[in-house]
mmCIF file of C-alpha atoms in Angstrom:
data_model
loop_
_atom_site.group_PDB
_atom_site.id
_atom_site.type_symbol
_atom_site.label_atom_id
_atom_site.label_comp_id
_atom_site.label_asym_id
_atom_site.label_seq_id
_atom_site.Cartn_x
_atom_site.Cartn_y
_atom_site.Cartn_z
ATOM 1 C CA MET A 28 42.337 19.585 51.732
ATOM 2 C CA ILE A 29 43.634 16.681 52.338
ATOM 3 C CA ALA A 30 46.792 17.768 50.341
ATOM 4 C CA LEU A 31 47.230 20.422 52.920
ATOM 5 C CA LEU A 32 48.057 17.993 55.191
ATOM 6 C CA LEU A 33 50.653 16.183 53.626
ATOM 7 C CA PRO A 34 54.458 16.648 54.407
ATOM 8 C CA ALA A 35 55.970 17.978 51.349
ATOM 9 C CA ALA A 36 57.620 20.823 50.567
ATOM 10 C CA LEU A 37 58.384 20.157 46.754
ATOM 11 C CA ALA A 38 54.633 20.191 46.307
ATOM 12 C CA ALA A 39 53.218 21.122 42.393
ATOM 13 C CA PRO A 40 50.182 23.571 42.590
ATOM 14 C CA LEU A 41 50.501 23.922 39.557
ATOM 15 C CA ASP A 42 50.257 20.444 38.171
ATOM 16 C CA LEU A 43 46.134 20.318 37.658
ATOM 17 C CA VAL A 44 46.791 23.816 36.161
ATOM 18 C CA LEU A 45 49.453 22.927 33.545
ATOM 19 C CA GLY A 46 48.354 19.097 33.594
ATOM 20 C CA GLY A 47 50.858 16.354 34.020
ATOM 21 C CA ALA A 48 52.828 15.365 37.516
ATOM 22 C CA ASP A 49 55.589 13.968 39.208
ATOM 23 C CA ALA A 50 55.517 10.529 40.657
ATOM 24 C CA GLY A 51 54.196 10.461 44.158
ATOM 25 C CA THR A 52 52.581 14.196 44.030
ATOM 26 C CA TYR A 53 49.204 14.735 43.795
ATOM 27 C CA ALA A 54 46.955 17.723 43.574
ATOM 28 C CA ALA A 55 43.082 18.692 43.544
ATOM 29 C CA ARG A 56 41.353 22.087 41.580
ATOM 30 C CA ALA A 57 37.926 23.490 42.086
ATOM 31 C CA GLN A 58 36.403 25.698 39.254
ATOM 32 C CA VAL A 59 33.545 28.070 39.953
ATOM 33 C CA GLY A 60 32.160 29.738 36.988
ATOM 34 C CA PHE A 61 29.695 30.403 34.116
ATOM 35 C CA PRO A 62 28.396 28.073 32.645
ATOM 36 C CA TRP A 63 30.937 25.782 33.796
ATOM 37 C CA THR A 64 31.287 24.609 37.272
ATOM 38 C CA GLY A 65 33.678 21.572 38.311
ATOM 39 C CA ALA A 66 36.035 19.672 40.346
ATOM 40 C CA SER A 67 39.711 17.705 39.258
ATOM 41 C CA ALA A 68 41.668 15.761 40.753
ATOM 42 C CA GLN A 69 45.260 13.744 39.789
ATOM 43 C CA VAL A 70 48.231 11.766 41.074
ATOM 44 C CA GLY A 71 51.376 11.139 39.463
ATOM 45 C CA VAL A 72 52.311 8.006 38.951
ATOM 46 C CA GLY A 73 55.681 8.369 37.438
ATOM 47 C CA LYS A 74 57.726 9.039 33.963
ATOM 48 C CA GLY A 75 55.277 12.102 33.979
ATOM 49 C CA TRP A 76 52.447 10.292 33.883
ATOM 50 C CA ALA A 77 49.168 11.310 35.909
ATOM 51 C CA LEU A 78 46.084 9.625 37.061
ATOM 52 C CA ARG A 79 43.049 12.155 36.799
ATOM 53 C CA ALA A 80 39.525 12.436 37.658
ATOM 54 C CA ASP A 81 37.390 15.023 36.379
ATOM 55 C CA TYR A 82 33.514 16.046 37.360
ATOM 56 C CA GLU A 83 31.953 19.190 34.911
ATOM 57 C CA THR A 84 29.117 20.678 35.006
ATOM 58 C CA ALA A 85 27.428 23.356 32.697
ATOM 59 C CA SER A 86 25.082 25.377 34.940
ATOM 60 C CA PHE A 87 24.024 22.159 37.029
ATOM 61 C CA ALA A 88 21.768 21.015 33.524
ATOM 62 C CA ARG A 89 24.753 18.979 31.856
ATOM 63 C CA HIS A 90 27.083 16.569 33.786
ATOM 64 C CA GLN A 91 30.371 15.382 32.797
ATOM 65 C CA PRO A 92 32.339 12.990 34.981
ATOM 66 C CA ALA A 93 35.316 11.439 33.665
ATOM 67 C CA LEU A 94 38.574 9.400 34.333
ATOM 68 C CA GLY A 95 41.633 9.691 32.400
ATOM 69 C CA VAL A 96 45.413 10.053 32.320
ATOM 70 C CA GLY A 97 47.564 13.070 32.171
ATOM 71 C CA TYR A 98 51.282 12.795 30.319
ATOM 72 C CA ARG A 99 53.976 15.699 30.207
ATOM 73 C CA TRP A 100 55.828 16.337 26.922
ATOM 74 C CA LEU A 101 57.955 19.185 27.905
ATOM 75 C CA ASP A 102 58.894 20.541 31.305
ATOM 76 C CA ARG A 103 61.171 23.834 31.252
ATOM 77 C CA ARG A 104 60.357 27.367 30.736
ATOM 78 C CA TRP A 105 57.100 25.781 28.893
ATOM 79 C CA ARG A 106 55.315 22.857 30.103
ATOM 80 C CA ILE A 107 53.258 20.929 27.418
ATOM 81 C CA THR A 108 51.178 18.361 28.533
ATOM 82 C CA GLY A 109 48.264 16.239 27.238
ATOM 83 C CA GLU A 110 45.776 14.538 28.655
ATOM 84 C CA ALA A 111 42.829 11.298 27.638
ATOM 85 C CA MET A 112 39.752 11.082 29.373
ATOM 86 C CA ALA A 113 37.038 8.872 28.762
ATOM 87 C CA GLY A 114 33.680 9.408 30.566
ATOM 88 C CA TRP A 115 29.924 10.050 30.561
ATOM 89 C CA VAL A 116 27.698 13.157 29.627
ATOM 90 C CA TYR A 117 24.287 13.594 31.107
ATOM 91 C CA GLN A 118 22.092 15.798 30.347
ATOM 92 C CA PRO A 119 18.447 15.849 31.436
ATOM 93 C CA GLY A 120 15.340 17.816 30.126
ATOM 94 C CA THR A 121 13.740 19.032 27.247
ATOM 95 C CA LEU A 122 17.326 18.388 24.999
ATOM 96 C CA ALA A 123 18.509 15.126 26.869
ATOM 97 C CA GLN A 124 21.621 13.914 25.903
ATOM 98 C CA SER A 125 23.106 10.694 27.767
ATOM 99 C CA GLY A 126 25.979 8.225 26.520
ATOM 100 C CA PRO A 127 29.705 7.699 26.857
ATOM 101 C CA SER A 128 32.314 10.315 25.886
ATOM 102 C CA GLY A 129 36.000 10.802 25.016
ATOM 103 C CA GLU A 130 38.134 13.603 25.270
ATOM 104 C CA LEU A 131 41.913 14.287 24.221
ATOM 105 C CA ARG A 132 43.213 17.812 25.164
ATOM 106 C CA ILE A 133 46.969 19.478 24.818
ATOM 107 C CA ARG A 134 47.587 22.172 27.400
ATOM 108 C CA ALA A 135 50.380 24.139 27.495
ATOM 109 C CA GLY A 136 51.321 27.520 30.013
ATOM 110 C CA ARG A 137 54.923 29.366 30.628
ATOM 111 C CA THR A 138 55.872 28.443 34.492
ATOM 112 C CA GLY A 139 56.840 31.937 36.440
ATOM 113 C CA ARG A 140 55.467 33.982 38.916
ATOM 114 C CA VAL A 141 52.294 34.950 36.613
ATOM 115 C CA VAL A 142 51.485 31.755 34.541
ATOM 116 C CA PRO A 143 49.748 32.170 31.233
ATOM 117 C CA ILE A 144 47.445 28.676 30.174
ATOM 118 C CA VAL A 145 45.912 28.060 27.048
ATOM 119 C CA ASN A 146 44.069 24.535 26.286
ATOM 120 C CA LEU A 147 42.636 23.187 23.382
ATOM 121 C CA GLY A 148 40.407 19.628 23.274
ATOM 122 C CA MET A 149 38.240 17.425 21.035
ATOM 123 C CA GLN A 150 35.200 15.515 22.868
ATOM 124 C CA GLY A 151 33.257 12.985 21.172
ATOM 125 C CA ILE A 152 29.814 11.945 22.522
ATOM 126 C CA LEU A 153 27.877 9.130 21.537
ATOM 127 C CA PRO A 154 24.040 10.186 23.009
ATOM 128 C CA LEU A 155 22.108 7.079 23.474
ATOM 129 C CA THR A 156 18.371 6.966 23.279
ATOM 130 C CA ARG A 157 15.943 4.163 24.180
ATOM 131 C CA THR A 158 12.923 4.181 21.718
ATOM 132 C CA VAL A 159 9.478 2.160 22.629
ATOM 133 C CA VAL A 160 7.426 1.838 19.698
ATOM 134 C CA ILE A 161 3.669 1.238 20.709
ATOM 135 C CA SER A 162 1.422 -0.787 18.358
ATOM 136 C CA ASP A 163 -1.336 -2.857 18.078
ATOM 137 C CA GLY A 164 0.932 -5.651 18.178
ATOM 138 C CA GLY A 165 2.637 -4.869 21.559
ATOM 139 C CA GLU A 166 5.639 -3.065 22.252
ATOM 140 C CA GLU A 167 9.095 -2.754 20.270
ATOM 141 C CA ARG A 168 12.201 -1.436 22.154
ATOM 142 C CA SER A 169 15.454 -0.548 20.886
ATOM 143 C CA LEU A 170 18.425 1.456 21.578
ATOM 144 C CA SER A 171 20.430 3.712 19.457
ATOM 145 C CA ALA A 172 23.627 5.776 18.859
ATOM 146 C CA ASP A 173 23.974 9.320 17.864
ATOM 147 C CA THR A 174 27.282 11.511 17.738
ATOM 148 C CA GLY A 175 28.475 14.716 18.951
ATOM 149 C CA LEU A 176 31.302 16.659 19.286
ATOM 150 C CA THR A 177 32.296 19.380 21.611
ATOM 151 C CA LEU A 178 35.417 21.351 20.618
ATOM 152 C CA THR A 179 36.872 22.287 24.008
ATOM 153 C CA GLY A 180 39.451 25.464 24.992
ATOM 154 C CA GLY A 181 40.135 27.997 27.197
ATOM 155 C CA LEU A 182 42.839 31.191 28.240
ATOM 156 C CA GLY A 183 43.891 31.198 31.501
ATOM 157 C CA VAL A 184 46.207 33.063 34.212
ATOM 158 C CA ALA A 185 47.024 31.347 37.074
ATOM 159 C CA VAL A 186 49.452 32.845 40.075
ATOM 160 C CA PRO A 187 51.448 30.313 42.983
ATOM 161 C CA ILE A 188 50.578 31.260 46.071
ATOM 162 C CA GLY A 189 53.605 29.506 48.327
ATOM 163 C CA ALA A 190 54.274 25.920 47.541
ATOM 164 C CA ARG A 191 50.746 24.366 47.576
ATOM 165 C CA LEU A 192 48.178 26.597 46.199
ATOM 166 C CA ALA A 193 47.433 28.106 42.856
ATOM 167 C CA ALA A 194 44.890 30.896 42.023
ATOM 168 C CA GLU A 195 43.577 30.723 38.646
ATOM 169 C CA ALA A 196 41.432 32.652 36.357
ATOM 170 C CA GLY A 197 40.317 32.458 32.841
ATOM 171 C CA LEU A 198 38.037 32.046 30.092
ATOM 172 C CA ASP A 199 36.200 28.872 28.938
ATOM 173 C CA LEU A 200 35.876 28.873 25.310
ATOM 174 C CA ASP A 201 33.961 25.277 24.643
ATOM 175 C CA TRP A 202 31.978 25.041 21.586
ATOM 176 C CA VAL A 203 29.292 22.586 22.977
ATOM 177 C CA ASP A 204 27.844 20.606 20.361
ATOM 178 C CA VAL A 205 29.255 21.583 17.200
ATOM 179 C CA PRO A 206 27.509 23.202 15.234
ATOM 180 C CA THR A 207 25.207 24.505 17.926
ATOM 181 C CA ILE A 208 26.676 28.152 19.009
ATOM 182 C CA SER A 209 27.834 28.130 22.675
ATOM 183 C CA ILE A 210 28.727 31.523 24.249
ATOM 184 C CA PRO A 211 32.061 32.013 25.911
ATOM 185 C CA GLY A 212 32.319 31.491 29.688
ATOM 186 C CA ALA A 213 34.528 32.604 32.803
ATOM 187 C CA TYR A 214 35.665 30.854 35.977
ATOM 188 C CA VAL A 215 38.011 31.288 38.651
ATOM 189 C CA ALA A 216 39.870 28.485 40.124
ATOM 190 C CA ILE A 217 41.788 26.795 43.336
ATOM 191 C CA SER A 218 44.252 24.431 43.423
ATOM 192 C CA VAL A 219 46.146 22.647 45.968
ATOM 193 C CA ALA A 220 48.475 20.521 45.807
ATOM 194 C CA GLY A 221 50.665 17.344 47.860
ATOM 195 C CA GLY A 222 53.240 14.458 48.173
ATOM 196 C CA GLU A 223 56.737 14.339 47.714
ATOM 197 C CA ARG A 224 58.811 14.535 44.114
ATOM 198 C CA MET B 25 31.765 2.164 36.224
ATOM 199 C CA ILE B 26 30.527 5.650 35.316
ATOM 200 C CA GLY B 27 28.623 4.588 32.770
ATOM 201 C CA LEU B 28 26.695 1.890 34.955
ATOM 202 C CA LEU B 29 26.001 4.708 36.966
ATOM 203 C CA PHE B 30 24.783 6.793 34.121
ATOM 204 C CA ALA B 31 22.867 3.972 31.961
ATOM 205 C CA ALA B 32 20.067 3.951 33.707
ATOM 206 C CA CYS B 33 19.215 7.727 32.970
ATOM 207 C CA LEU B 34 19.259 7.298 29.068
ATOM 208 C CA PRO B 35 16.321 9.395 27.457
ATOM 209 C CA THR B 36 13.398 7.104 26.488
ATOM 210 C CA GLU B 37 11.581 8.247 23.449
ATOM 211 C CA THR B 38 7.994 6.968 22.713
ATOM 212 C CA PHE B 39 6.226 6.389 19.572
ATOM 213 C CA TYR B 40 2.867 5.131 19.007
ATOM 214 C CA SER B 41 1.955 3.777 15.692
ATOM 215 C CA VAL B 42 -1.339 4.924 14.731
ATOM 216 C CA GLU B 43 -3.491 3.561 12.294
ATOM 217 C CA VAL B 44 -5.246 7.305 11.223
ATOM 218 C CA THR B 45 -8.347 6.990 9.015
ATOM 219 C CA ALA B 46 -10.053 10.423 7.917
ATOM 220 C CA THR B 47 -13.002 10.883 5.949
ATOM 221 C CA VAL B 48 -12.489 14.087 3.815
ATOM 222 C CA THR B 49 -15.914 15.921 2.119
ATOM 223 C CA ALA B 50 -15.646 19.069 0.041
ATOM 224 C CA ASP B 51 -18.340 20.317 -2.408
ATOM 225 C CA ALA B 52 -15.713 20.112 -5.624
ATOM 226 C CA ASP B 53 -13.741 17.072 -7.091
ATOM 227 C CA ALA B 54 -10.480 18.477 -6.870
ATOM 228 C CA PRO B 55 -7.185 17.021 -5.184
ATOM 229 C CA VAL B 56 -6.753 17.086 -1.628
ATOM 230 C CA TYR B 57 -3.566 18.039 0.463
ATOM 231 C CA GLY B 58 -2.939 17.777 4.443
ATOM 232 C CA GLU B 59 -1.200 16.765 7.187
ATOM 233 C CA VAL B 60 -1.541 14.786 10.051
ATOM 234 C CA LEU B 61 -0.767 16.947 13.248
ATOM 235 C CA LEU B 62 0.305 16.526 17.206
ATOM 236 C CA ALA B 63 -1.781 18.540 19.142
ATOM 237 C CA ASP B 64 -0.687 20.659 22.686
ATOM 238 C CA THR B 65 2.921 19.451 22.386
ATOM 239 C CA GLY B 66 5.562 20.699 24.865
ATOM 240 C CA ASP B 67 5.794 23.038 27.695
ATOM 241 C CA GLY B 68 6.031 26.794 28.125
ATOM 242 C CA ALA B 69 7.906 28.421 25.870
ATOM 243 C CA LEU B 70 8.657 25.618 23.963
ATOM 244 C CA ALA B 71 4.952 24.693 23.632
ATOM 245 C CA VAL B 72 3.589 23.450 20.062
ATOM 246 C CA PRO B 73 0.002 24.301 19.458
ATOM 247 C CA MET B 74 0.109 21.819 16.236
ATOM 248 C CA LEU B 75 3.373 19.500 15.819
ATOM 249 C CA TRP B 76 3.870 18.263 12.148
ATOM 250 C CA VAL B 77 3.702 14.169 11.908
ATOM 251 C CA ALA B 78 3.157 13.678 8.439
ATOM 252 C CA ASP B 79 1.999 15.175 5.103
ATOM 253 C CA PHE B 80 -0.471 13.282 2.745
ATOM 254 C CA SER B 81 -2.391 13.704 -0.323
ATOM 255 C CA LEU B 82 -5.730 12.314 -1.949
ATOM 256 C CA PRO B 83 -6.611 12.281 -5.478
ATOM 257 C CA SER B 84 -10.125 13.957 -4.296
ATOM 258 C CA PRO B 85 -12.006 13.747 -1.467
ATOM 259 C CA GLY B 86 -12.408 10.962 0.305
ATOM 260 C CA THR B 87 -11.183 8.593 2.898
ATOM 261 C CA LEU B 88 -7.676 8.622 3.898
ATOM 262 C CA SER B 89 -5.892 5.684 5.610
ATOM 263 C CA LEU B 90 -2.274 5.689 6.427
ATOM 264 C CA THR B 91 -0.009 4.595 9.390
ATOM 265 C CA VAL B 92 2.123 7.145 11.341
ATOM 266 C CA LEU B 93 4.126 6.796 14.254
ATOM 267 C CA VAL B 94 3.697 9.706 16.589
ATOM 268 C CA PRO B 95 5.966 10.655 19.448
ATOM 269 C CA ASP B 96 4.300 10.371 22.680
ATOM 270 C CA VAL B 97 4.451 14.381 23.782
ATOM 271 C CA GLY B 98 1.102 15.669 22.659
ATOM 272 C CA GLU B 99 -2.774 15.638 23.941
ATOM 273 C CA GLY B 100 -4.356 14.699 20.880
ATOM 274 C CA LEU B 101 -4.062 14.102 17.077
ATOM 275 C CA ALA B 102 -5.204 16.308 14.061
ATOM 276 C CA VAL B 103 -5.809 16.082 10.324
ATOM 277 C CA TYR B 104 -5.709 19.305 8.509
ATOM 278 C CA ALA B 105 -6.851 19.310 4.567
ATOM 279 C CA TRP B 106 -7.123 21.850 2.005
ATOM 280 C CA GLN B 107 -8.527 21.194 -1.489
ATOM 281 C CA ASP B 108 -6.168 22.289 -4.625
ATOM 282 C CA LEU B 109 -9.016 23.662 -6.865
ATOM 283 C CA ASP B 110 -7.009 25.478 -9.199
ATOM 284 C CA GLY B 111 -4.184 23.036 -9.661
ATOM 285 C CA ASP B 112 -1.317 25.547 -8.485
ATOM 286 C CA GLY B 113 0.215 23.229 -5.669
ATOM 287 C CA LEU B 114 -0.728 26.481 -3.383
ATOM 288 C CA LEU B 115 -3.258 27.265 -0.522
ATOM 289 C CA CYS B 116 -5.083 30.454 -1.718
ATOM 290 C CA ALA B 117 -3.138 33.383 -3.175
ATOM 291 C CA PRO B 118 -2.888 36.768 -3.136
ATOM 292 C CA ASP B 119 -4.883 37.201 -6.491
ATOM 293 C CA GLY B 120 -8.159 36.144 -4.902
ATOM 294 C CA ASP B 121 -7.883 32.549 -5.498
ATOM 295 C CA THR B 122 -9.792 30.824 -2.705
ATOM 296 C CA GLU B 123 -9.861 27.370 -1.243
ATOM 297 C CA PRO B 124 -11.371 24.923 0.960
ATOM 298 C CA THR B 125 -9.629 23.755 4.169
ATOM 299 C CA GLY B 126 -10.781 22.032 6.968
ATOM 300 C CA ALA B 127 -9.636 20.405 10.388
ATOM 301 C CA SER B 128 -10.611 17.775 12.797
ATOM 302 C CA PHE B 129 -9.267 16.726 16.028
ATOM 303 C CA SER B 130 -9.347 13.338 18.055
ATOM 304 C CA ASP B 131 -9.077 12.640 21.484
ATOM 305 C CA ASP B 132 -7.861 8.890 21.135
ATOM 306 C CA PHE B 133 -4.546 10.080 21.408
ATOM 307 C CA PRO B 134 -2.296 8.741 23.234
ATOM 308 C CA GLY B 135 -3.524 5.297 21.221
ATOM 309 C CA THR B 136 -3.056 2.802 18.222
ATOM 310 C CA ALA B 137 -5.761 3.865 16.237
ATOM 311 C CA ALA B 138 -7.912 7.364 15.135
ATOM 312 C CA THR B 139 -10.727 8.174 12.944
ATOM 313 C CA LEU B 140 -11.794 11.690 12.350
ATOM 314 C CA ASP B 141 -14.096 13.279 9.730
ATOM 315 C CA VAL B 142 -12.666 16.452 7.939
ATOM 316 C CA ALA B 143 -15.336 18.674 6.193
ATOM 317 C CA LEU B 144 -13.895 21.302 3.750
ATOM 318 C CA SER B 145 -15.305 24.580 4.093
ATOM 319 C CA ALA B 146 -13.035 27.385 5.699
ATOM 320 C CA PRO B 147 -11.619 29.299 2.969
ATOM 321 C CA CYS B 148 -7.776 29.656 3.071
ATOM 322 C CA LEU B 149 -7.319 28.878 6.670
ATOM 323 C CA GLY B 150 -3.833 27.460 7.752
ATOM 324 C CA PRO B 151 -3.811 24.480 10.203
ATOM 325 C CA GLU B 152 -2.298 26.914 13.121
ATOM 326 C CA ARG B 153 -5.295 28.872 12.617
ATOM 327 C CA TYR B 154 -7.716 25.563 13.780
ATOM 328 C CA ALA B 155 -5.483 25.486 17.048
ATOM 329 C CA GLU B 156 -6.510 28.915 18.317
#
């Protein structure tokens, strides 16, 4: 909503949909879906680079905040961008998992009135576990790390609405905790943008 | 910064190092095989009446003594055993082969020691039957 108050006719409502940003622009995006719901924000820092913050949750049982950078490789009829994110995965409960994560994504879309989007990514997780062993000799504590891999992906369609808004719908095709089977999800999202190029 | 926020939420797994002492009695002199089990673990649809912890064997009925790491997720330890009378490595068989089994439960868990007496008398029962 802050973006709507900003004075700029050249805002980029597709920047968060397609990735990357021009210096002086910023954008926010909110997504609602099953299982993935989340929000993102980014600001362009120049030469195709953007700083980005994401928060995603799967059915409010798995939480994934992350910070990172985005870069725009190609910006013509097709836009191709990449992102590198670092964050944390927090999943309480019976299948508890908590630890740092890193993710690389590539995103492509064709600009126009209707914008098809495809994204692919790979997220590595280092789940940490505290272990306590109680014996007659007392307590022994240790910290152990495992590894986890999630392959992210999605297909969507976005429609720009004026100079500052974009609506979007699509499929989430994340393969969470490979090789455990994941089911596909669906989402709707809206993006708002502001700033001057 | 994000990591610091969530580091306090790391899952913790607690184990007890338990000295299990079990006296196994039976009429025959033949090898005994068995399992140390954790009773009543999990909740709801994920409840498990008898969770495997460790295997053991004895050359004949007698006293078992071993140390096992037991996750702190149950409400009692059990020792289940059966005797291999015909030496085929299998508990009973469709051909009429009948072998004695037994189980004993201890309420000493959570704790670091459990002492049990297991009498092998009931024929051909698996550990799940003792949990009923």
